[in-house]
Every structure is written in C-alpha cells, then in structure tokens.
Amino acid sequence: MQKVNIAIDGPASSGKSTVAKILANDYGYIYTDTGSMYRTITYLAIQKKIAFSDEAGLVDLINTYPITFEQTASGQKVFAGEEEVTQAIRQPDVTNGVSEVSAWAKVRHKLVEMQQKIAENGGVVMDGRDIGTAVLPTAEVKIFLVASVDERAERRYKENLSKGIRTDFETLKKEIEQRDYLDSTRVVSPLKQAQDAIKVDTTGLSITEVVQCIKQIVSEKIKNLA
Ligand code: DC
C-alpha cells in the first residue's frame, strides 16, 4: 500500500492518540504525538523555573534539551535531552500550563519544523491541533476527531486513574473546556478543522469503531490517489 501521511486533529481527550497509535501500528507507520512535544517544553519550564510568559526562555529550552522519541514494546518513550519524561509530562501541572506555552509563535515555529522533518518521507500518523492546517497541509488524509465534553472528561478521568493520578471529575471537565477554549482562540495556528479534513464524532463509539471508520476513509483516499 502507498505510504501516505495521516493528520489527526481535535480537542483535548477526543481519542486522537489512542486511535493514532493503533493506526500507526496496523499500517507500520511512525506515530508522532505532537502534544507530547509542547508538554515536554512545559515540563522543562517548570523544572528549570522558566516563566510560561518568557518566550525566548522557552525557545532556549527547545535548543538545549532536544526532544526525541524511542519506540519500545510497551509504547513510545519521550526524552528531553537525556531525561525520560514520558510520565512526568502527563502530570496535571503540565496539562494545565501547556496551552499558555503552546500559544507562543516562536515555540510553535521550532516544534513545527521538527514535526515536518519527521513526516518528510511519508508514512506518519501525527496527532495534534494544527497538523492538518499548519504542520502537514498537504497530508493525504486529514481527520478531525470530536466528542462531547462529558465523554472526553470521562475518558481522561479513567485514563488518569489507570496511571494512578486522582482527579475530580468536575474539575477535569472545567480544565478540558478551558484548554479547548485557549487552544481554539489563540492567535497562532488555533485548533480548527482544516477545510479538507473529515470530521469524525467519536461520542458513543468504541475505539475499534473509530479505527474502522478512519481506515475506511484512508482506503478511499488511497484509492482516489492511484
Ligand atoms: O494532545 P495533548 O492534550 O497532549 O496536547 C497538549 C497541549 O499541547 C494542547 O492543549 C495544545 C497543545 N498542542 C498544540 O498547540 N498543537 C499541537 N499540534 C499539539 C498540542
């Protein structure tokens, strides 16, 4: 099968990463979680006491601690320089700060460059907020995943529990709404459905159903490319 790039965008906890990982595995593609890159800079800023408002300081962090991924049998590991940050970047203090950090143009510019390099030879499933609109505007397949806020909060609640992170459901819901608001109203590359993206509403659907639906879209697209 021809190797294409698959861009998956959507709001927080819409199921992007779960679905993207399965698709990448099934197609033998590289999976890139761009949210983890913004999270890594946010984590580093907290550790190194760089203010979220210090754009130049945040860019310095990107230059000093290169972000890399390592594929392992138990999933993808994320590194900032030599340090493994896979778990640390999922903590609530990072989650609640990441929208502020990711709003900076220079931070985005640097990370987008890295993301484009990863995808330059095709065969990538990349998820984020601006993949179809800014990172890979020529991606052959663009999906925009949505789900109700209640369902997304429920998913994040269960995901957190499975990682041993205790969170209050209502607080989680408010945080998701706040992050959606910040991500979709920022000036630089806001969360927005690309004109040529296909919207998939995952509310009430199982992961298997969502994967099936996207695979159908991918097959159609590839057929039309031939
Ligand atoms: O997908 P996630 O929840 O791990 O993403 C964390 C944050 O990173 C999200 O709130 C907004 C930001 N982000 C972004 O601005 N652009 C992307 N391509 C991916 C994530």
PDB file of C-alpha atoms and ligand atoms in Angstrom:
ATOM      1  CA  MET A   1       0.000   0.000   0.000  1.00  0.00           C
ATOM      2  CA  GLN A   2       1.243   3.503  -0.816  1.00  0.00           C
ATOM      3  CA  LYS A   3       2.681   5.337   2.247  1.00  0.00           C
ATOM      4  CA  VAL A   4       0.739   8.490   2.994  1.00  0.00           C
ATOM      5  CA  ASN A   5       0.686  10.947   5.888  1.00  0.00           C
ATOM      6  CA  ILE A   6      -2.323  10.873   8.196  1.00  0.00           C
ATOM      7  CA  ALA A   7      -3.073  14.038  10.174  1.00  0.00           C
ATOM      8  CA  ILE A   8      -5.380  13.688  13.175  1.00  0.00           C
ATOM      9  CA  ASP A   9      -6.513  16.844  14.950  1.00  0.00           C
ATOM     10  CA  GLY A  10      -9.133  17.546  17.549  1.00  0.00           C
ATOM     11  CA  PRO A  11      -9.762  18.899  21.042  1.00  0.00           C
ATOM     12  CA  ALA A  12      -8.319  17.502  24.287  1.00  0.00           C
ATOM     13  CA  SER A  13      -9.166  13.863  25.041  1.00  0.00           C
ATOM     14  CA  SER A  14     -11.064  13.270  21.814  1.00  0.00           C
ATOM     15  CA  GLY A  15      -9.221   9.959  21.435  1.00  0.00           C
ATOM     16  CA  LYS A  16      -6.594  11.155  18.958  1.00  0.00           C
ATOM     17  CA  SER A  17      -3.558   9.452  20.454  1.00  0.00           C
ATOM     18  CA  THR A  18      -5.264   6.115  21.168  1.00  0.00           C
ATOM     19  CA  VAL A  19      -6.554   5.887  17.620  1.00  0.00           C
ATOM     20  CA  ALA A  20      -3.363   7.255  16.028  1.00  0.00           C
ATOM     21  CA  LYS A  21      -1.223   4.660  17.841  1.00  0.00           C
ATOM     22  CA  ILE A  22      -3.411   1.787  16.610  1.00  0.00           C
ATOM     23  CA  LEU A  23      -3.415   3.090  13.027  1.00  0.00           C
ATOM     24  CA  ALA A  24       0.383   3.555  13.041  1.00  0.00           C
ATOM     25  CA  ASN A  25       0.862   0.059  14.400  1.00  0.00           C
ATOM     26  CA  ASP A  26      -1.524  -1.548  11.886  1.00  0.00           C
ATOM     27  CA  TYR A  27      -0.052   0.303   8.886  1.00  0.00           C
ATOM     28  CA  GLY A  28       3.582   0.050  10.052  1.00  0.00           C
ATOM     29  CA  TYR A  29       3.795   3.857  10.169  1.00  0.00           C
ATOM     30  CA  ILE A  30       5.636   6.174  12.573  1.00  0.00           C
ATOM     31  CA  TYR A  31       3.394   7.657  15.263  1.00  0.00           C
ATOM     32  CA  THR A  32       4.110  11.227  16.361  1.00  0.00           C
ATOM     33  CA  ASP A  33       2.310  12.727  19.343  1.00  0.00           C
ATOM     34  CA  THR A  34       2.932  16.452  18.851  1.00  0.00           C
ATOM     35  CA  GLY A  35       1.131  17.309  22.116  1.00  0.00           C
ATOM     36  CA  SER A  36       3.916  15.497  23.970  1.00  0.00           C
ATOM     37  CA  MET A  37       6.411  17.959  22.478  1.00  0.00           C
ATOM     38  CA  TYR A  38       4.511  21.000  23.813  1.00  0.00           C
ATOM     39  CA  ARG A  39       4.109  19.163  27.106  1.00  0.00           C
ATOM     40  CA  THR A  40       7.863  18.485  27.299  1.00  0.00           C
ATOM     41  CA  ILE A  41       8.683  22.193  26.957  1.00  0.00           C
ATOM     42  CA  THR A  42       6.073  22.978  29.629  1.00  0.00           C
ATOM     43  CA  TYR A  43       7.585  20.354  31.939  1.00  0.00           C
ATOM     44  CA  LEU A  44      11.097  21.718  31.366  1.00  0.00           C
ATOM     45  CA  ALA A  45       9.906  25.272  32.043  1.00  0.00           C
ATOM     46  CA  ILE A  46       8.518  24.164  35.424  1.00  0.00           C
ATOM     47  CA  GLN A  47      11.713  22.251  36.286  1.00  0.00           C
ATOM     48  CA  LYS A  48      14.116  24.991  35.179  1.00  0.00           C
ATOM     49  CA  LYS A  49      11.945  27.805  36.569  1.00  0.00           C
ATOM     50  CA  ILE A  50      11.394  29.500  33.220  1.00  0.00           C
ATOM     51  CA  ALA A  51       8.159  31.540  33.265  1.00  0.00           C
ATOM     52  CA  PHE A  52       5.449  30.459  30.791  1.00  0.00           C
ATOM     53  CA  SER A  53       5.434  34.111  29.688  1.00  0.00           C
ATOM     54  CA  ASP A  54       9.152  34.028  28.741  1.00  0.00           C
ATOM     55  CA  GLU A  55       9.006  33.138  25.027  1.00  0.00           C
ATOM     56  CA  ALA A  56      12.784  33.433  24.452  1.00  0.00           C
ATOM     57  CA  GLY A  57      13.479  31.327  27.550  1.00  0.00           C
ATOM     58  CA  LEU A  58      11.123  28.621  26.276  1.00  0.00           C
ATOM     59  CA  VAL A  59      12.836  28.583  22.862  1.00  0.00           C
ATOM     60  CA  ASP A  60      16.208  28.212  24.647  1.00  0.00           C
ATOM     61  CA  LEU A  61      14.828  25.104  26.371  1.00  0.00           C
ATOM     62  CA  ILE A  62      13.967  23.565  22.974  1.00  0.00           C
ATOM     63  CA  ASN A  63      17.511  24.241  21.760  1.00  0.00           C
ATOM     64  CA  THR A  64      19.175  22.943  24.934  1.00  0.00           C
ATOM     65  CA  TYR A  65      17.135  19.778  25.527  1.00  0.00           C
ATOM     66  CA  PRO A  66      16.374  18.080  22.204  1.00  0.00           C
ATOM     67  CA  ILE A  67      13.086  16.169  22.240  1.00  0.00           C
ATOM     68  CA  THR A  68      13.387  12.589  20.988  1.00  0.00           C
ATOM     69  CA  PHE A  69      11.123   9.553  20.867  1.00  0.00           C
ATOM     70  CA  GLU A  70      12.006   5.911  21.392  1.00  0.00           C
ATOM     71  CA  GLN A  71       9.713   3.084  20.306  1.00  0.00           C
ATOM     72  CA  THR A  72       9.565   0.254  22.835  1.00  0.00           C
ATOM     73  CA  ALA A  73       7.402  -2.843  23.220  1.00  0.00           C
ATOM     74  CA  SER A  74       5.472  -1.061  25.988  1.00  0.00           C
ATOM     75  CA  GLY A  75       4.864   2.105  23.951  1.00  0.00           C
ATOM     76  CA  GLN A  76       6.590   5.293  22.908  1.00  0.00           C
ATOM     77  CA  LYS A  77       9.024   6.925  25.329  1.00  0.00           C
ATOM     78  CA  VAL A  78       9.686  10.670  25.270  1.00  0.00           C
ATOM     79  CA  PHE A  79      13.046  12.214  26.154  1.00  0.00           C
ATOM     80  CA  ALA A  80      14.166  15.786  26.820  1.00  0.00           C
ATOM     81  CA  GLY A  81      17.910  15.621  26.303  1.00  0.00           C
ATOM     82  CA  GLU A  82      18.983  12.575  28.329  1.00  0.00           C
ATOM     83  CA  GLU A  83      15.989  12.613  30.680  1.00  0.00           C
ATOM     84  CA  GLU A  84      12.985  10.374  30.113  1.00  0.00           C
ATOM     85  CA  VAL A  85       9.844  12.469  30.618  1.00  0.00           C
ATOM     86  CA  THR A  86       7.117  10.082  29.369  1.00  0.00           C
ATOM     87  CA  GLN A  87       5.201  10.016  32.673  1.00  0.00           C
ATOM     88  CA  ALA A  88       6.174  13.439  34.004  1.00  0.00           C
ATOM     89  CA  ILE A  89       4.590  15.303  31.068  1.00  0.00           C
ATOM     90  CA  ARG A  90       1.155  13.815  31.894  1.00  0.00           C
ATOM     91  CA  GLN A  91       1.002  15.359  35.384  1.00  0.00           C
ATOM     92  CA  PRO A  92      -1.752  17.948  35.996  1.00  0.00           C
ATOM     93  CA  ASP A  93       0.645  20.913  36.465  1.00  0.00           C
ATOM     94  CA  VAL A  94       1.984  20.309  32.939  1.00  0.00           C
ATOM     95  CA  THR A  95      -1.505  19.742  31.480  1.00  0.00           C
ATOM     96  CA  ASN A  96      -2.761  22.990  32.958  1.00  0.00           C
ATOM     97  CA  GLY A  97       0.203  25.064  31.728  1.00  0.00           C
ATOM     98  CA  VAL A  98       0.634  23.661  28.233  1.00  0.00           C
ATOM     99  CA  SER A  99      -1.925  25.879  26.462  1.00  0.00           C
ATOM    100  CA  GLU A 100      -0.057  29.002  27.579  1.00  0.00           C
ATOM    101  CA  VAL A 101       3.315  27.628  26.443  1.00  0.00           C
ATOM    102  CA  SER A 102       1.982  26.362  23.106  1.00  0.00           C
ATOM    103  CA  ALA A 103       0.459  29.735  22.235  1.00  0.00           C
ATOM    104  CA  TRP A 104       3.896  31.284  21.545  1.00  0.00           C
ATOM    105  CA  ALA A 105       4.732  31.749  17.839  1.00  0.00           C
ATOM    106  CA  LYS A 106       8.459  31.036  18.219  1.00  0.00           C
ATOM    107  CA  VAL A 107       7.844  27.904  20.270  1.00  0.00           C
ATOM    108  CA  ARG A 108       5.410  26.660  17.627  1.00  0.00           C
ATOM    109  CA  HIS A 109       7.741  27.551  14.784  1.00  0.00           C
ATOM    110  CA  LYS A 110      10.552  25.428  16.255  1.00  0.00           C
ATOM    111  CA  LEU A 111       8.385  22.432  17.043  1.00  0.00           C
ATOM    112  CA  VAL A 112       6.505  22.573  13.719  1.00  0.00           C
ATOM    113  CA  GLU A 113       9.868  22.468  11.900  1.00  0.00           C
ATOM    114  CA  MET A 114      10.780  19.309  13.819  1.00  0.00           C
ATOM    115  CA  GLN A 115       7.376  17.753  13.105  1.00  0.00           C
ATOM    116  CA  GLN A 116       7.636  18.475   9.375  1.00  0.00           C
ATOM    117  CA  LYS A 117      11.064  16.842   9.284  1.00  0.00           C
ATOM    118  CA  ILE A 118       9.692  13.683  10.922  1.00  0.00           C
ATOM    119  CA  ALA A 119       6.967  13.454   8.250  1.00  0.00           C
ATOM    120  CA  GLU A 120       9.011  14.417   5.189  1.00  0.00           C
ATOM    121  CA  ASN A 121       9.201  10.880   3.791  1.00  0.00           C
ATOM    122  CA  GLY A 122       5.544   9.959   4.419  1.00  0.00           C
ATOM    123  CA  GLY A 123       4.268   7.009   6.431  1.00  0.00           C
ATOM    124  CA  VAL A 124       3.472   9.046   9.534  1.00  0.00           C
ATOM    125  CA  VAL A 125       0.380   9.265  11.707  1.00  0.00           C
ATOM    126  CA  MET A 126       0.634  12.596  13.516  1.00  0.00           C
ATOM    127  CA  ASP A 127      -1.828  13.914  16.049  1.00  0.00           C
ATOM    128  CA  GLY A 128      -2.254  17.401  17.486  1.00  0.00           C
ATOM    129  CA  ARG A 129      -4.251  20.584  16.995  1.00  0.00           C
ATOM    130  CA  ASP A 130      -2.770  22.126  13.835  1.00  0.00           C
ATOM    131  CA  ILE A 131      -1.474  19.147  11.865  1.00  0.00           C
ATOM    132  CA  GLY A 132      -3.960  19.405   9.000  1.00  0.00           C
ATOM    133  CA  THR A 133      -3.896  23.207   8.922  1.00  0.00           C
ATOM    134  CA  ALA A 134      -0.247  24.160   9.567  1.00  0.00           C
ATOM    135  CA  VAL A 135       2.171  21.240  10.053  1.00  0.00           C
ATOM    136  CA  LEU A 136       1.159  18.953   7.167  1.00  0.00           C
ATOM    137  CA  PRO A 137      -1.216  20.985   4.997  1.00  0.00           C
ATOM    138  CA  THR A 138      -0.619  18.526   2.131  1.00  0.00           C
ATOM    139  CA  ALA A 139      -1.267  15.366   4.191  1.00  0.00           C
ATOM    140  CA  GLU A 140      -3.195  12.899   2.054  1.00  0.00           C
ATOM    141  CA  VAL A 141      -5.596  12.055   4.910  1.00  0.00           C
ATOM    142  CA  LYS A 142      -6.904  14.589   7.423  1.00  0.00           C
ATOM    143  CA  ILE A 143      -9.205  13.616  10.256  1.00  0.00           C
ATOM    144  CA  PHE A 144     -10.831  15.940  12.796  1.00  0.00           C
ATOM    145  CA  LEU A 145     -11.911  13.939  15.854  1.00  0.00           C
ATOM    146  CA  VAL A 146     -14.554  15.348  18.180  1.00  0.00           C
ATOM    147  CA  ALA A 147     -16.567  14.052  21.160  1.00  0.00           C
ATOM    148  CA  SER A 148     -18.836  15.605  23.772  1.00  0.00           C
ATOM    149  CA  VAL A 149     -17.123  17.302  26.741  1.00  0.00           C
ATOM    150  CA  ASP A 150     -18.749  14.829  29.164  1.00  0.00           C
ATOM    151  CA  GLU A 151     -17.424  11.845  27.305  1.00  0.00           C
ATOM    152  CA  ARG A 152     -13.958  13.367  26.992  1.00  0.00           C
ATOM    153  CA  ALA A 153     -13.820  14.160  30.712  1.00  0.00           C
ATOM    154  CA  GLU A 154     -14.936  10.610  31.470  1.00  0.00           C
ATOM    155  CA  ARG A 155     -12.155   9.198  29.272  1.00  0.00           C
ATOM    156  CA  ARG A 156      -9.493  11.433  30.832  1.00  0.00           C
ATOM    157  CA  TYR A 157     -10.774  10.511  34.313  1.00  0.00           C
ATOM    158  CA  LYS A 158     -10.373   6.791  33.618  1.00  0.00           C
ATOM    159  CA  GLU A 159      -7.027   7.289  31.890  1.00  0.00           C
ATOM    160  CA  ASN A 160      -5.721   9.253  34.881  1.00  0.00           C
ATOM    161  CA  LEU A 161      -6.969   6.594  37.306  1.00  0.00           C
ATOM    162  CA  SER A 162      -5.185   3.872  35.361  1.00  0.00           C
ATOM    163  CA  LYS A 163      -1.985   5.893  35.738  1.00  0.00           C
ATOM    164  CA  GLY A 164      -2.560   6.361  39.451  1.00  0.00           C
ATOM    165  CA  ILE A 165      -3.457  10.058  39.079  1.00  0.00           C
ATOM    166  CA  ARG A 166      -6.530  11.001  41.150  1.00  0.00           C
ATOM    167  CA  THR A 167      -8.654  13.829  39.764  1.00  0.00           C
ATOM    168  CA  ASP A 168     -12.068  15.282  40.491  1.00  0.00           C
ATOM    169  CA  PHE A 169     -14.430  14.724  37.531  1.00  0.00           C
ATOM    170  CA  GLU A 170     -15.994  18.207  37.549  1.00  0.00           C
ATOM    171  CA  THR A 171     -12.573  19.848  37.822  1.00  0.00           C
ATOM    172  CA  LEU A 172     -11.359  17.752  34.923  1.00  0.00           C
ATOM    173  CA  LYS A 173     -14.347  18.825  32.822  1.00  0.00           C
ATOM    174  CA  LYS A 174     -13.677  22.508  33.530  1.00  0.00           C
ATOM    175  CA  GLU A 175      -9.983  22.055  32.697  1.00  0.00           C
ATOM    176  CA  ILE A 176     -10.810  20.390  29.373  1.00  0.00           C
ATOM    177  CA  GLU A 177     -13.244  23.200  28.484  1.00  0.00           C
ATOM    178  CA  GLN A 178     -10.657  25.796  29.432  1.00  0.00           C
ATOM    179  CA  ARG A 179      -7.954  24.094  27.336  1.00  0.00           C
ATOM    180  CA  ASP A 180     -10.317  23.805  24.347  1.00  0.00           C
ATOM    181  CA  TYR A 181     -11.091  27.500  24.698  1.00  0.00           C
ATOM    182  CA  LEU A 182      -7.424  28.544  24.903  1.00  0.00           C
ATOM    183  CA  ASP A 183      -6.330  26.186  22.101  1.00  0.00           C
ATOM    184  CA  SER A 184      -9.046  27.312  19.705  1.00  0.00           C
ATOM    185  CA  THR A 185      -8.836  31.053  20.373  1.00  0.00           C
ATOM    186  CA  ARG A 186      -5.046  31.528  20.328  1.00  0.00           C
ATOM    187  CA  VAL A 187      -3.720  33.752  17.557  1.00  0.00           C
ATOM    188  CA  VAL A 188      -1.114  31.363  16.091  1.00  0.00           C
ATOM    189  CA  SER A 189      -2.410  28.156  14.453  1.00  0.00           C
ATOM    190  CA  PRO A 190      -5.511  27.712  16.630  1.00  0.00           C
ATOM    191  CA  LEU A 191      -7.302  24.394  16.896  1.00  0.00           C
ATOM    192  CA  LYS A 192      -9.502  24.410  13.803  1.00  0.00           C
ATOM    193  CA  GLN A 193     -10.810  21.837  11.376  1.00  0.00           C
ATOM    194  CA  ALA A 194      -8.903  22.014   8.067  1.00  0.00           C
ATOM    195  CA  GLN A 195     -11.228  22.649   5.114  1.00  0.00           C
ATOM    196  CA  ASP A 196     -10.350  19.293   3.594  1.00  0.00           C
ATOM    197  CA  ALA A 197     -10.456  17.325   6.882  1.00  0.00           C
ATOM    198  CA  ILE A 198     -13.157  14.761   7.558  1.00  0.00           C
ATOM    199  CA  LYS A 199     -14.917  15.172  10.903  1.00  0.00           C
ATOM    200  CA  VAL A 200     -15.450  12.003  12.938  1.00  0.00           C
ATOM    201  CA  ASP A 201     -17.639  12.302  16.061  1.00  0.00           C
ATOM    202  CA  THR A 202     -16.484   9.593  18.472  1.00  0.00           C
ATOM    203  CA  THR A 203     -19.197  10.169  21.099  1.00  0.00           C
ATOM    204  CA  GLY A 204     -20.663   6.768  21.939  1.00  0.00           C
ATOM    205  CA  LEU A 205     -18.278   4.918  19.608  1.00  0.00           C
ATOM    206  CA  SER A 206     -15.789   2.285  20.737  1.00  0.00           C
ATOM    207  CA  ILE A 207     -12.114   2.639  19.839  1.00  0.00           C
ATOM    208  CA  THR A 208     -12.482  -0.250  17.385  1.00  0.00           C
ATOM    209  CA  GLU A 209     -15.388   1.517  15.667  1.00  0.00           C
ATOM    210  CA  VAL A 210     -13.426   4.761  15.347  1.00  0.00           C
ATOM    211  CA  VAL A 211     -10.387   2.915  13.949  1.00  0.00           C
ATOM    212  CA  GLN A 212     -12.603   1.095  11.444  1.00  0.00           C
ATOM    213  CA  CYS A 213     -14.188   4.339  10.340  1.00  0.00           C
ATOM    214  CA  ILE A 214     -10.816   6.028   9.797  1.00  0.00           C
ATOM    215  CA  LYS A 215      -9.392   3.009   7.969  1.00  0.00           C
ATOM    216  CA  GLN A 216     -12.316   3.234   5.582  1.00  0.00           C
ATOM    217  CA  ILE A 217     -11.509   6.908   4.965  1.00  0.00           C
ATOM    218  CA  VAL A 218      -7.800   6.068   4.430  1.00  0.00           C
ATOM    219  CA  SER A 219      -8.668   3.308   1.929  1.00  0.00           C
ATOM    220  CA  GLU A 220     -10.954   5.637  -0.019  1.00  0.00           C
ATOM    221  CA  LYS A 221      -8.297   8.357  -0.134  1.00  0.00           C
ATOM    222  CA  ILE A 222      -5.592   5.969  -1.299  1.00  0.00           C
ATOM    223  CA  LYS A 223      -7.897   4.553  -3.974  1.00  0.00           C
ATOM    224  CA  ASN A 224      -8.504   8.069  -5.259  1.00  0.00           C
ATOM    225  CA  LEU A 225      -4.752   8.838  -5.311  1.00  0.00           C
ATOM    226  CA  ALA A 226      -3.945   5.852  -7.508  1.00  0.00           C
TER     227      ALA A 226
HETATM  228  O1   DC B   1      -2.830  16.410  22.801  1.00  0.00           O
HETATM  229  P1   DC B   1      -2.427  16.923  24.187  1.00  0.00           P
HETATM  230  O2   DC B   1      -3.586  17.110  25.111  1.00  0.00           O
HETATM  231  O3   DC B   1      -1.340  16.110  24.798  1.00  0.00           O
HETATM  232  O4   DC B   1      -1.814  18.366  23.885  1.00  0.00           O
HETATM  233  C1   DC B   1      -1.346  19.194  24.907  1.00  0.00           C
HETATM  234  C2   DC B   1      -1.466  20.656  24.516  1.00  0.00           C
HETATM  235  O5   DC B   1      -0.487  20.965  23.524  1.00  0.00           O
HETATM  236  C3   DC B   1      -2.798  21.117  23.950  1.00  0.00           C
HETATM  237  O6   DC B   1      -3.631  21.622  24.969  1.00  0.00           O
HETATM  238  C4   DC B   1      -2.424  22.205  22.984  1.00  0.00           C
HETATM  239  C5   DC B   1      -1.005  21.927  22.623  1.00  0.00           C
HETATM  240  N1   DC B   1      -0.835  21.414  21.261  1.00  0.00           N
HETATM  241  C6   DC B   1      -0.767  22.322  20.250  1.00  0.00           C
HETATM  242  O7   DC B   1      -0.895  23.506  20.488  1.00  0.00           O
HETATM  243  N2   DC B   1      -0.506  21.900  18.989  1.00  0.00           N
HETATM  244  C7   DC B   1      -0.363  20.605  18.713  1.00  0.00           C
HETATM  245  N3   DC B   1      -0.092  20.230  17.454  1.00  0.00           N
HETATM  246  C8   DC B   1      -0.461  19.643  19.744  1.00  0.00           C
HETATM  247  C9   DC B   1      -0.738  20.075  21.029  1.00  0.00           C
END
